[in-house]
Tab-separated table of C-alpha atoms and ligand atoms in Angstrom:
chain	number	residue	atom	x	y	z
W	1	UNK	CA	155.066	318.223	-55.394
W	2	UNK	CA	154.357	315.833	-52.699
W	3	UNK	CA	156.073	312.792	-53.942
W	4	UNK	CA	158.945	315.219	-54.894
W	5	UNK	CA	159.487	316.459	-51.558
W	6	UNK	CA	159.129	312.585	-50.365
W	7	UNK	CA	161.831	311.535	-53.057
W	8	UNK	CA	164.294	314.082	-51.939
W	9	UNK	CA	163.693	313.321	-48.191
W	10	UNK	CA	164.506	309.493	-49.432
W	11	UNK	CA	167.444	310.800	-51.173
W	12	UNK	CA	168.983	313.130	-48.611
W	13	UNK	CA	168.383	309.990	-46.401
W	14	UNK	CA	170.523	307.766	-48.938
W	15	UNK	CA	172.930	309.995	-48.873
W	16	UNK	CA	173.550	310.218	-45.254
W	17	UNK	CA	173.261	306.400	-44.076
W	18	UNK	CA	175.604	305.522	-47.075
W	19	UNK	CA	178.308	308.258	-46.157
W	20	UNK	CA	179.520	306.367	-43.003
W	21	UNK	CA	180.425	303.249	-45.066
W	22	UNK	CA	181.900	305.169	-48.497
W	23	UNK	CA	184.127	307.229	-45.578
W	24	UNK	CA	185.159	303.595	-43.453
W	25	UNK	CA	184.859	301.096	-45.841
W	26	UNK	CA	187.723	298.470	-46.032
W	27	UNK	CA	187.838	298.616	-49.896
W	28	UNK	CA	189.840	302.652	-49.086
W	29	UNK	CA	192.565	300.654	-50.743
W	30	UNK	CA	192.203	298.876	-54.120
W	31	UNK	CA	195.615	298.459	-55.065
W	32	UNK	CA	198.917	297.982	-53.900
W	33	UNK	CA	202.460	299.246	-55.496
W	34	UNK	CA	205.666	297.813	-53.978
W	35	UNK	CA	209.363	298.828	-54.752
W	36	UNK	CA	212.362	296.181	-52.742
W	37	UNK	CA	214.383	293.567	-53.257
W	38	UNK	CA	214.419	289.465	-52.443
W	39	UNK	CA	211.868	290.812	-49.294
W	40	UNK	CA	209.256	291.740	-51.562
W	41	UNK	CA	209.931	290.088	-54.847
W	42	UNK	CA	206.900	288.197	-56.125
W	43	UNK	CA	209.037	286.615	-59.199
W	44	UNK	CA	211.013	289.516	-60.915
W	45	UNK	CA	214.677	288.420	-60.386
W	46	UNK	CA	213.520	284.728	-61.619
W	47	UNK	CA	212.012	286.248	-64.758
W	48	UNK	CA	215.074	288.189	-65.332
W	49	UNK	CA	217.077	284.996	-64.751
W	50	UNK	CA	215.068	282.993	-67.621
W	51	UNK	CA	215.759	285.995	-69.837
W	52	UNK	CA	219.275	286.755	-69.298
W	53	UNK	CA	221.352	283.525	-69.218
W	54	UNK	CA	224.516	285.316	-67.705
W	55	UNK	CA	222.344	285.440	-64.710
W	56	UNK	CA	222.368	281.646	-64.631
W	57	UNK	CA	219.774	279.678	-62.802
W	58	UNK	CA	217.811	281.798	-59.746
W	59	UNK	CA	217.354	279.679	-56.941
W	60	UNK	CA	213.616	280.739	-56.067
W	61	UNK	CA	212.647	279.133	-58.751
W	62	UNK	CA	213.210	275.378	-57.622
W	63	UNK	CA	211.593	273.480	-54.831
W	64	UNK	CA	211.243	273.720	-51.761
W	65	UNK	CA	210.948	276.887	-52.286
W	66	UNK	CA	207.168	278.328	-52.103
W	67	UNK	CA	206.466	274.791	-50.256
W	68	UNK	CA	204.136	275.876	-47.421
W	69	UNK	CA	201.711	277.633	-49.230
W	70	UNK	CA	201.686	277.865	-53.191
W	71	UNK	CA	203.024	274.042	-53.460
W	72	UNK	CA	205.283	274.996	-56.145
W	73	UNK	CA	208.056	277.450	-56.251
W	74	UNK	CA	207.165	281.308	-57.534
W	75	UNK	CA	210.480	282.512	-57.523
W	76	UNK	CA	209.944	284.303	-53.897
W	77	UNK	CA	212.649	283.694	-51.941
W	78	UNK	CA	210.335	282.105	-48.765
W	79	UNK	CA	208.719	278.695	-48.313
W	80	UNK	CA	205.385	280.720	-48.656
W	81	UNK	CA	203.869	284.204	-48.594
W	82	UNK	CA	205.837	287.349	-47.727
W	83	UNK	CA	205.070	290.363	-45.974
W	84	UNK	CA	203.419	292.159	-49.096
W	85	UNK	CA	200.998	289.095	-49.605
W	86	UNK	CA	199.915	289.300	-46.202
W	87	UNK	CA	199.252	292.874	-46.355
W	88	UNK	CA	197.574	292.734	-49.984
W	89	UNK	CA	195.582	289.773	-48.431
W	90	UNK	CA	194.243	292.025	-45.076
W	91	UNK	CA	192.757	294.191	-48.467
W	92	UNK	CA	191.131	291.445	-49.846
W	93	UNK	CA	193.278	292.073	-52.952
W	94	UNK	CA	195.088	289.434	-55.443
W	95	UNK	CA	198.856	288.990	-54.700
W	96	UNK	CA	200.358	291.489	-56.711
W	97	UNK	CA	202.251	290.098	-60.136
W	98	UNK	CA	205.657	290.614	-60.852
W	99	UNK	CA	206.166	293.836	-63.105
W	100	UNK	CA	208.583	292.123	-65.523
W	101	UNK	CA	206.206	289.155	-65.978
W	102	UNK	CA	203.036	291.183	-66.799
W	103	UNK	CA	202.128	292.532	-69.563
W	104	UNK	CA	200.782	296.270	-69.137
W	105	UNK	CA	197.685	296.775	-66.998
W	106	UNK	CA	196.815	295.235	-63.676
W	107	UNK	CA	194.682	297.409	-61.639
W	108	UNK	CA	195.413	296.016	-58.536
W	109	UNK	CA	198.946	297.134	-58.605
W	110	UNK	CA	202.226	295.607	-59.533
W	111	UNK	CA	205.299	294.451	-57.584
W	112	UNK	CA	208.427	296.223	-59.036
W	113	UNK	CA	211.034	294.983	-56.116
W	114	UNK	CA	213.967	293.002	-57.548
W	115	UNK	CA	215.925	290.168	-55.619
W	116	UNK	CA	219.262	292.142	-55.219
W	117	UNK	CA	218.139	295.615	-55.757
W	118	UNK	CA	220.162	297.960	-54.010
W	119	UNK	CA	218.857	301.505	-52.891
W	120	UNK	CA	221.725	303.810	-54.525
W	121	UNK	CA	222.248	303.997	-58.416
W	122	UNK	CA	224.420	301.269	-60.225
W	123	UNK	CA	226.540	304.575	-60.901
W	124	UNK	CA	227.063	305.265	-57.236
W	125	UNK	CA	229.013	302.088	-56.807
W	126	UNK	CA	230.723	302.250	-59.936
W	127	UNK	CA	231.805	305.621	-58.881
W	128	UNK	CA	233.076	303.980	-55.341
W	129	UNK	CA	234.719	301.337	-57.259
W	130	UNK	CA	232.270	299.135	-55.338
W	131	UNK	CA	231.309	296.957	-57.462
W	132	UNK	CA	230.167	293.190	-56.993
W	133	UNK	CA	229.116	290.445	-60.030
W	134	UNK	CA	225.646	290.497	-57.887
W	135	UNK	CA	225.484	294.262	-58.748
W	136	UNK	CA	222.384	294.854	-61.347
W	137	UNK	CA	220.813	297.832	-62.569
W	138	UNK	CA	217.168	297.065	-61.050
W	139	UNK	CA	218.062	299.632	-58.183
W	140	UNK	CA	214.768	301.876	-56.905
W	141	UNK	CA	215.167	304.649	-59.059
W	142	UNK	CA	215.249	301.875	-62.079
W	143	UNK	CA	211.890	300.666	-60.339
W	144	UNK	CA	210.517	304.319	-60.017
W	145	UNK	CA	210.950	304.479	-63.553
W	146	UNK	CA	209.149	301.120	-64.404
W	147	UNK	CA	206.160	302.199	-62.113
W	148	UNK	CA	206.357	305.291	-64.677
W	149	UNK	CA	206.622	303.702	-67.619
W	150	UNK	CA	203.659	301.904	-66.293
W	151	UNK	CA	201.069	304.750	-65.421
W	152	UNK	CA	199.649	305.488	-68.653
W	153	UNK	CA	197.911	302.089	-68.573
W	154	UNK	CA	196.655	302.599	-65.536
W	155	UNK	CA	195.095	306.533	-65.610
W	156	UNK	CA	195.182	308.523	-68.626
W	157	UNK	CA	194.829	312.285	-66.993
W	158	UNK	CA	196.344	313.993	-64.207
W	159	UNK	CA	193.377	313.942	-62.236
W	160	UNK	CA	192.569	310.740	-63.077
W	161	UNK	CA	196.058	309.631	-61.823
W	162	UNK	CA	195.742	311.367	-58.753
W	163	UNK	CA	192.304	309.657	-58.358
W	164	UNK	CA	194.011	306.199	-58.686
W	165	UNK	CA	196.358	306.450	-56.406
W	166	UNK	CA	194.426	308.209	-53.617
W	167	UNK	CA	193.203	304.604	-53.293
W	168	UNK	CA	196.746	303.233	-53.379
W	169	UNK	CA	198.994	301.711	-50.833
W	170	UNK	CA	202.818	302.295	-51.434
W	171	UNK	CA	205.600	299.935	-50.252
W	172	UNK	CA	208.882	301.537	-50.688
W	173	UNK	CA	211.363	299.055	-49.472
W	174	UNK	CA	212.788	297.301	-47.753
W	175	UNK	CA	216.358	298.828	-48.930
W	176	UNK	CA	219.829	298.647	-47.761
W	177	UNK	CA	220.512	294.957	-46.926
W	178	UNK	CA	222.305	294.598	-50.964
W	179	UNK	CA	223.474	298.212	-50.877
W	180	UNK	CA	225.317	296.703	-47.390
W	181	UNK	CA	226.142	293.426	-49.169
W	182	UNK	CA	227.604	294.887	-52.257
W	183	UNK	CA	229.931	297.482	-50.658
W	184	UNK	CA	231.270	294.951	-48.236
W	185	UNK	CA	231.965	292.234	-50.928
W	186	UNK	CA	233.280	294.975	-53.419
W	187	UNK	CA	235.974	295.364	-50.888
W	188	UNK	CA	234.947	298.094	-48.913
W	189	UNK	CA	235.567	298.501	-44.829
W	190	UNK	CA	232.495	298.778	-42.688
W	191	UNK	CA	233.715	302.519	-42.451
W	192	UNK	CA	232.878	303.048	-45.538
W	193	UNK	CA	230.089	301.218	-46.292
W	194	UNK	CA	228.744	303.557	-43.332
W	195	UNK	CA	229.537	306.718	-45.216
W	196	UNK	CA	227.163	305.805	-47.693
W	197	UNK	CA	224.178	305.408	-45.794
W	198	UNK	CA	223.469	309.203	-45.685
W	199	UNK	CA	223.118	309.234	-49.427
W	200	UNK	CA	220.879	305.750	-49.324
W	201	UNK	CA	218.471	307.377	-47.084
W	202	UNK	CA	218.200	310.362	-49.346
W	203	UNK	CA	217.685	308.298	-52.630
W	204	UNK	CA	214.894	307.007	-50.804
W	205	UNK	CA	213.356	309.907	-50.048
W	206	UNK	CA	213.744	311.253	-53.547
W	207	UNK	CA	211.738	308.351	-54.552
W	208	UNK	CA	208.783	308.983	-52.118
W	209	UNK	CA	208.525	312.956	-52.551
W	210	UNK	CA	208.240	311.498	-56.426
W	211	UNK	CA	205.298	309.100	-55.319
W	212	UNK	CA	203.484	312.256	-53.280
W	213	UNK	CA	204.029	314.229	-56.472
W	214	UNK	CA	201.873	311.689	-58.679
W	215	UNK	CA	199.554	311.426	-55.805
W	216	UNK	CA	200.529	309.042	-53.579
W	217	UNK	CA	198.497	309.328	-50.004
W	218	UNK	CA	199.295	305.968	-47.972
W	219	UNK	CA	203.310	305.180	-48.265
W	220	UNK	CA	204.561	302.738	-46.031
W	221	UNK	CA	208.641	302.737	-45.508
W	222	UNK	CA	210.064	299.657	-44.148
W	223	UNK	CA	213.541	300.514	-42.287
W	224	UNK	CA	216.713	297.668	-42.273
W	225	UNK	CA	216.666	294.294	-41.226
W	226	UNK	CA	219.470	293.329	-38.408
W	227	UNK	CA	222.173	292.769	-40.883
W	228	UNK	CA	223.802	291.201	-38.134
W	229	UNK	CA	221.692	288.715	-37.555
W	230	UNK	CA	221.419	287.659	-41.368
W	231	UNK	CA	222.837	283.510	-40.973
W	232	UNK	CA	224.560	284.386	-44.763
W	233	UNK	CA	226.784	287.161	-42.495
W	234	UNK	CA	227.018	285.103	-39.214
W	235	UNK	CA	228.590	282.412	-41.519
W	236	UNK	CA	230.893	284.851	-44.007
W	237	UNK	CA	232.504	286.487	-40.256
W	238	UNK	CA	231.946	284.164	-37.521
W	239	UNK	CA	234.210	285.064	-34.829
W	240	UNK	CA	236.300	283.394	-32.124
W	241	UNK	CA	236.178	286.976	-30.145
W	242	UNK	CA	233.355	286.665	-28.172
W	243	UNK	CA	232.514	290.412	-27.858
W	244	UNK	CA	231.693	290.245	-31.639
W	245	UNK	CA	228.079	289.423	-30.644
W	246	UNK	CA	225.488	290.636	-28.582
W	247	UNK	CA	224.759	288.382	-25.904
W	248	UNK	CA	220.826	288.369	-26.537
W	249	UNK	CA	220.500	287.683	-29.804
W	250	UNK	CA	223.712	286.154	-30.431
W	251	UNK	CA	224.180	288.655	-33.996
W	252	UNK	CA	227.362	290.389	-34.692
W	253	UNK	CA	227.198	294.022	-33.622
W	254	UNK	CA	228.857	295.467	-35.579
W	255	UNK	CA	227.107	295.010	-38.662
W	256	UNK	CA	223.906	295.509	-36.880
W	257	UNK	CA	225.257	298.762	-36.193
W	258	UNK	CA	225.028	299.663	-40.003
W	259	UNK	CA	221.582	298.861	-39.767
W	260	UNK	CA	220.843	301.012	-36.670
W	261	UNK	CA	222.739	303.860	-38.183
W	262	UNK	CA	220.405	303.539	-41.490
W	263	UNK	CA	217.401	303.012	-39.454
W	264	UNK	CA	217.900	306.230	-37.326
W	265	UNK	CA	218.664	308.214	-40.671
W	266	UNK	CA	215.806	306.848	-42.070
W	267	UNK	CA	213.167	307.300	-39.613
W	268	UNK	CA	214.612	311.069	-39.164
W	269	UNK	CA	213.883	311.621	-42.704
W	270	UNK	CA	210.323	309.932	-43.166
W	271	UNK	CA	209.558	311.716	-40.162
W	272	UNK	CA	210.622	315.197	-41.520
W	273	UNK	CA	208.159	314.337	-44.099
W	274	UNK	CA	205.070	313.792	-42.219
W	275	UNK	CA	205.350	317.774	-41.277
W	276	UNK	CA	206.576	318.865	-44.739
W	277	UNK	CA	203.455	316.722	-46.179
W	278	UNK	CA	200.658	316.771	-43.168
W	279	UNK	CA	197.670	315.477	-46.164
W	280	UNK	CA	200.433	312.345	-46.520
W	281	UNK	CA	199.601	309.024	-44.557
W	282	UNK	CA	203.520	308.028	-43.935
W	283	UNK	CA	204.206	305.054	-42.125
W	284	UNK	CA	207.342	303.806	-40.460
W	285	UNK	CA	207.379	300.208	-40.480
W	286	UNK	CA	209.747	298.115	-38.703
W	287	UNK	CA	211.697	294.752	-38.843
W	288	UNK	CA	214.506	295.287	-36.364
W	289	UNK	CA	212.609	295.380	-33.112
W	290	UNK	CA	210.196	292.106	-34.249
W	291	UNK	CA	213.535	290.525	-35.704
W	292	UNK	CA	215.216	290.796	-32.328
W	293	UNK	CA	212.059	290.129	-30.450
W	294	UNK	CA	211.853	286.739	-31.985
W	295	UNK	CA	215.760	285.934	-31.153
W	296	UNK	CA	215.563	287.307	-27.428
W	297	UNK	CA	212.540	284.751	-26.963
W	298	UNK	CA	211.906	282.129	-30.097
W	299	UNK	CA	209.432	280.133	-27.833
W	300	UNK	CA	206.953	283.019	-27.266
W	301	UNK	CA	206.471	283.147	-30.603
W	302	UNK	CA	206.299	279.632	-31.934
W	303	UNK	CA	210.317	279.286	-32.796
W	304	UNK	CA	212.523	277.305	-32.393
W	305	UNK	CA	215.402	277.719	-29.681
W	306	UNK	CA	218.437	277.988	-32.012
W	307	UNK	CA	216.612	280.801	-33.581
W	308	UNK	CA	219.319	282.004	-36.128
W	309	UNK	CA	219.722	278.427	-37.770
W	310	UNK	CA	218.392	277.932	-41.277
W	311	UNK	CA	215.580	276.089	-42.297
W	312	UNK	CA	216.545	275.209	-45.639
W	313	UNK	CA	220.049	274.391	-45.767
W	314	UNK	CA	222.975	271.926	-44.799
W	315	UNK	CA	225.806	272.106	-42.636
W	316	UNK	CA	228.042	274.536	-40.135
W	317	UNK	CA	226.613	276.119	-37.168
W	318	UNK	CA	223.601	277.492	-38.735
W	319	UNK	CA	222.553	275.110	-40.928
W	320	UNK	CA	223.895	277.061	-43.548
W	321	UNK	CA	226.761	276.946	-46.584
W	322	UNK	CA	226.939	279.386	-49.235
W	323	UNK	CA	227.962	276.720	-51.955
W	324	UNK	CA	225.228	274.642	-50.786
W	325	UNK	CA	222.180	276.831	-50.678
W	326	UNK	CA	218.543	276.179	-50.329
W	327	UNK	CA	217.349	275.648	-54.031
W	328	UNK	CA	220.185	273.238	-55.136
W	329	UNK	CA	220.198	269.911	-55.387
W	330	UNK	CA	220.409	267.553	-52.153
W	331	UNK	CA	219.728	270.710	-50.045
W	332	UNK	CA	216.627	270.372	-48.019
W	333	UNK	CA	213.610	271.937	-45.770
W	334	UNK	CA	213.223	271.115	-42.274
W	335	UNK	CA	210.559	269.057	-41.345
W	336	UNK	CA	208.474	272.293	-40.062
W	337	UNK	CA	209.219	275.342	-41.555
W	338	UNK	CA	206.730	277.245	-39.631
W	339	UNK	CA	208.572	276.977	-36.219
W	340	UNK	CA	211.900	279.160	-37.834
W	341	UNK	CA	212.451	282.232	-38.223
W	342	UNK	CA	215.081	281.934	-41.072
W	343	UNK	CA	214.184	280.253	-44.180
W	344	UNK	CA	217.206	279.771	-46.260
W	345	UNK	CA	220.263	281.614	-45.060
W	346	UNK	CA	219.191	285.625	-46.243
W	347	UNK	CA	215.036	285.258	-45.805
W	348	UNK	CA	212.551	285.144	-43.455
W	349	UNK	CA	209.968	282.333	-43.371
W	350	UNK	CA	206.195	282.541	-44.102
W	351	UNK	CA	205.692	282.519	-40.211
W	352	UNK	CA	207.973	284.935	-39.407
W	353	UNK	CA	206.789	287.516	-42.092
W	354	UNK	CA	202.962	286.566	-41.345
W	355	UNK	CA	204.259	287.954	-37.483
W	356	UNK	CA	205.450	291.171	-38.823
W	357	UNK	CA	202.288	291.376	-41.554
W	358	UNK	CA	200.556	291.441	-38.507
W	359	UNK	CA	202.663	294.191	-36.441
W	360	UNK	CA	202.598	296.043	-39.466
W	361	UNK	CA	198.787	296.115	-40.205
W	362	UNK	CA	197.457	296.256	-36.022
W	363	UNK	CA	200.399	297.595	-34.591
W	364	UNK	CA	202.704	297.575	-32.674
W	365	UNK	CA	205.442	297.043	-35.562
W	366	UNK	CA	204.556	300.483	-37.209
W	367	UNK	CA	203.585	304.195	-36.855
W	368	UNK	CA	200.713	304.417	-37.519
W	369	UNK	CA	199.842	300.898	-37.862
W	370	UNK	CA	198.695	300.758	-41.642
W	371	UNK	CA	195.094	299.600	-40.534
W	372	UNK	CA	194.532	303.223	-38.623
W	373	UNK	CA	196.382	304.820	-41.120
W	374	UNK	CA	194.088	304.169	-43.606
W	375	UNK	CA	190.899	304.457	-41.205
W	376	UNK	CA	191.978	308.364	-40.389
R	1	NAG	C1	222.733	289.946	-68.031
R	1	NAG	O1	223.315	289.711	-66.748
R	1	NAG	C2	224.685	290.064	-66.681
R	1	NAG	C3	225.243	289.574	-65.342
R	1	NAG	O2	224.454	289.921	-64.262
R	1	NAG	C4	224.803	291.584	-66.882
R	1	NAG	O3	226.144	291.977	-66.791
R	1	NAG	C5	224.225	291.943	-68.238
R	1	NAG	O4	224.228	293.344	-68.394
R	1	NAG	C6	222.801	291.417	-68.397
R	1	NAG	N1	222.373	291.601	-69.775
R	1	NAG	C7	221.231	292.213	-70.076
R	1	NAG	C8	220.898	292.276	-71.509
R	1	NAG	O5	220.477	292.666	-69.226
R	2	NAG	C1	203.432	289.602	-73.242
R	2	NAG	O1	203.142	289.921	-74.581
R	2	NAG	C2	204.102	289.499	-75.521
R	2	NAG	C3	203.744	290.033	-76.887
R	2	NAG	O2	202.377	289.924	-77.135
R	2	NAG	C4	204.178	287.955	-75.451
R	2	NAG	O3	205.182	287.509	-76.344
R	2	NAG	C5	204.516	287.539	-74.025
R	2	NAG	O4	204.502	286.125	-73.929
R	2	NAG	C6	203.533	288.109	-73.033
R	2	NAG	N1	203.991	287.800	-71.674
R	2	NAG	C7	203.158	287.439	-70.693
R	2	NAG	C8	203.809	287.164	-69.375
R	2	NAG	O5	201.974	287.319	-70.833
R	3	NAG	C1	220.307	301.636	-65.564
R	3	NAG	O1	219.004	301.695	-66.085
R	3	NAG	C2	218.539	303.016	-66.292
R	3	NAG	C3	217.087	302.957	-66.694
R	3	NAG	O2	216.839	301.978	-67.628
R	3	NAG	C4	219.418	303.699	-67.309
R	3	NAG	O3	219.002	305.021	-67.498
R	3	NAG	C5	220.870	303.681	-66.819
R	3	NAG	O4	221.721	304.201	-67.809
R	3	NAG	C6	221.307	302.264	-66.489
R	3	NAG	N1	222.615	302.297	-65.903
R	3	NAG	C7	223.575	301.447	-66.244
R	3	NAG	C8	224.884	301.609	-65.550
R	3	NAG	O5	223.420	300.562	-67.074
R	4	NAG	C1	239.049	299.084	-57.079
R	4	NAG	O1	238.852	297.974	-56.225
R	4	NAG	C2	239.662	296.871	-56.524
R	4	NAG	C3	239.242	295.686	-55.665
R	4	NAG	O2	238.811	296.084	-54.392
R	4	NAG	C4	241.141	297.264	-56.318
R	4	NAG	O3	241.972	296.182	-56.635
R	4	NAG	C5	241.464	298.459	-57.208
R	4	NAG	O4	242.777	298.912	-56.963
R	4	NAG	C6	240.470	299.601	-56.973
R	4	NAG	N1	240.687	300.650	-57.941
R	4	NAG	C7	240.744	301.943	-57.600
R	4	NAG	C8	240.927	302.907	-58.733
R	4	NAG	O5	240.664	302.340	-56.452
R	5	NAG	C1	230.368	273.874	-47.786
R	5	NAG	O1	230.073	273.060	-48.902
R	5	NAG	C2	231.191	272.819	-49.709
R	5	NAG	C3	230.723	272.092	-50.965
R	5	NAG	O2	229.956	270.980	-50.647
R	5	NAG	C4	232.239	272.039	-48.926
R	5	NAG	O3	233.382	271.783	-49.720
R	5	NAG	C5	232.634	272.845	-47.706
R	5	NAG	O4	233.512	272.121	-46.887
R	5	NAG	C6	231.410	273.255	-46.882
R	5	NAG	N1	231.805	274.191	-45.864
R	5	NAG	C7	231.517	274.017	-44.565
R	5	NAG	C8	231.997	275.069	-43.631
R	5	NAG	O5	230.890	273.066	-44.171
């Protein structure tokens, strides 16, 4: 009786020292699922590209691509890590694989994003007569439909699904830089391309009341980058007219203003969302402010102070030409990729996305910063 009442004491004891650590342990999160485009692609686009020859060669597949940090390239489009492998690194886990590479189960996660993927439906911009060669049908709800495909390998009952993915982080974007690209080289007026940012914002947030659905608890929704200040756009509509830019950051406005527009919409929406799912950890995450932070003042953070030219590239007044991108041959790195911001014309660089990791994870880049998030 004695040694029973003794065990249970020990017990009880157990339980209460180890609740502290099961409740604010790091490991809350043991895997990662990520839907984007060229921002988040860990090798999908390249994968399609050695399957489907129409595709012809994808550049993030040839040096100096993935320089800095793998040593070879992995088909991202960055001379190193991006944003997701920071974040899956701050959770200890591996960097996640491609979903088109990998076959079935990874319990880690997956990365479904695409290089190119736009936001809205191939049929939306067929519908618009929008179309673009560039245009493929790896758009989010394509990707919400691979992550599907993909659950029974992963959890095999409803409450074991909603198990697994209580412990899951969810990236759903970056989206809107191709849906902005396509429009606008399918022959479509800024106007226009505006007019469809209402129904981009609402595909998204389809595809994360889908994710709470099948269980999802930690979402994190990266708005638009400064499509303004995108060299591949400086280059397409540099301007004589002075006015075309802002004087800080020396980006063209009026594309920007797309991106503010989208960004507003967006944050409205995921916003709405918090209050219509309170038991949901939704996080706003953001790349305009740190994007213009870093061209208002390169040398605070490291860059340098022609901050919109091109790392990897040749020619014109950002070290950048569309027929002679990074990837091809006789184009080539700068001697220290770490001090830009841009790495080949459309990307960020390893530094700059380790910056915005960072904001991301500690704050102040999102709300709530992902760390808290996951600590409340
Ligand atoms: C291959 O790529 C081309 C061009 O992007 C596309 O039109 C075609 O549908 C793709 N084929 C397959 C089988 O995916
Ligand atoms: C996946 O499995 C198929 C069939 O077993 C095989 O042909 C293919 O090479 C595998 N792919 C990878 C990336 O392991
Ligand atoms: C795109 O892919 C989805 C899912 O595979 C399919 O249902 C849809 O018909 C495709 N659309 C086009 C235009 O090929
Ligand atoms: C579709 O767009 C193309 C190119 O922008 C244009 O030539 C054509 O007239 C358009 N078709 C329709 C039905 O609007
Ligand atoms: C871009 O590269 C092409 C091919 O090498 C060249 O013909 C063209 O003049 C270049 N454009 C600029 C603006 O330098």
């Amino acid at each position: 009786m004695n040694s029973l009442h003794q065990y249970v004491m020990k017990l009880v004891l157990f339980l209460l020292l180890s609740i502290p650590c099961l409740s604010h342990g790091k490991t809350q999160i043991t895997s990662i699922f990520s839907f984007g485009n060229s921002y988040a692609d860990t090798g999908n686009l390249f994968i399609l590209g050695t399957q489907n020859l129409t595709l012809g060669p994808v550049v993030s597949g040839y040096p100096p691509y993935g320089m800095n940090f793998f040593h070879h390239p992995t088909g991202r489009f960055s001379d190193g890590r991006l944003l997701l492998d920071f974040i899956a690194q701050a959770f200890d886990l591996p960097f996640l694989p491609p979903y088109l590479g990998h076959n079935g189960s990874f319990q880690h996660g997956m990365d479904f994003a695409v290089a190119g993927a736009t936001g809205l439906d191939y049929s939306f911009f067929v519908k618009k007569n929008a179309t673009f060669p560039t245009l493929l049908n790896t758009t989010l709800n394509v990707q919400l439909g691979w992550f599907l495909d993909l659950k029974p390998s992963l959890c095999s009952s409803f409450d074991s699904c909603r198990k697994f993915f209580r412990k899951s982080l969810f990236i759903v974007g970056e989206f809107g830089i191709n849906d902005f690209s396509i429009a606008i080289l399918g022959g479509k007026t800024l106007a226009e391309v505006k007019s469809y940012i209402p129904s981009l914002v609402k595909v998204i947030t389809k595809a994360i009341e889908r994710l709470i659905c099948e269980g999802a608890l930690t979402i994190v929704v990266p708005e638009n980058v400064p499509y303004g200040c995108i060299p591949v756009i400086l280059s397409l509509y540099q301007s004589t007219d002075e006015s075309d830019y802002d004087p800080h950051t020396r980006c063209l406005r009026k594309f920007n203003e797309l991106s503010l527009y989208q960004n507003k919409l967006l944050n409205k929406a995921v916003n709405q969302l918090k209050l219509n799912f309170p038991h949901v950890r939704l996080i706003n995450a953001e790349y305009y402010r740190p994007i213009t932070e870093f061209l208002k003042n390169p040398k605070h953070f490291g860059f340098i102070d022609t901050p919109l030219r091109v790392c990897c590239g040749v020619g014109g007044t950002y070290n950048f030409n569309i027929s002679q991108g990074c990837g091809m041959p006789g184009v080539n790195a700068c001697q220290n990729p770490s001090t830009y911001l841009n790495w080949d014309g459309a990307h960020l660089t390893e530094a700059a996305a380790r910056y915005i990791a960072h904001g991301w994870l500690r704050g102040p880049y999102a709300d709530p910063p992902i760390l808290t998030a996951i600590h409340n």
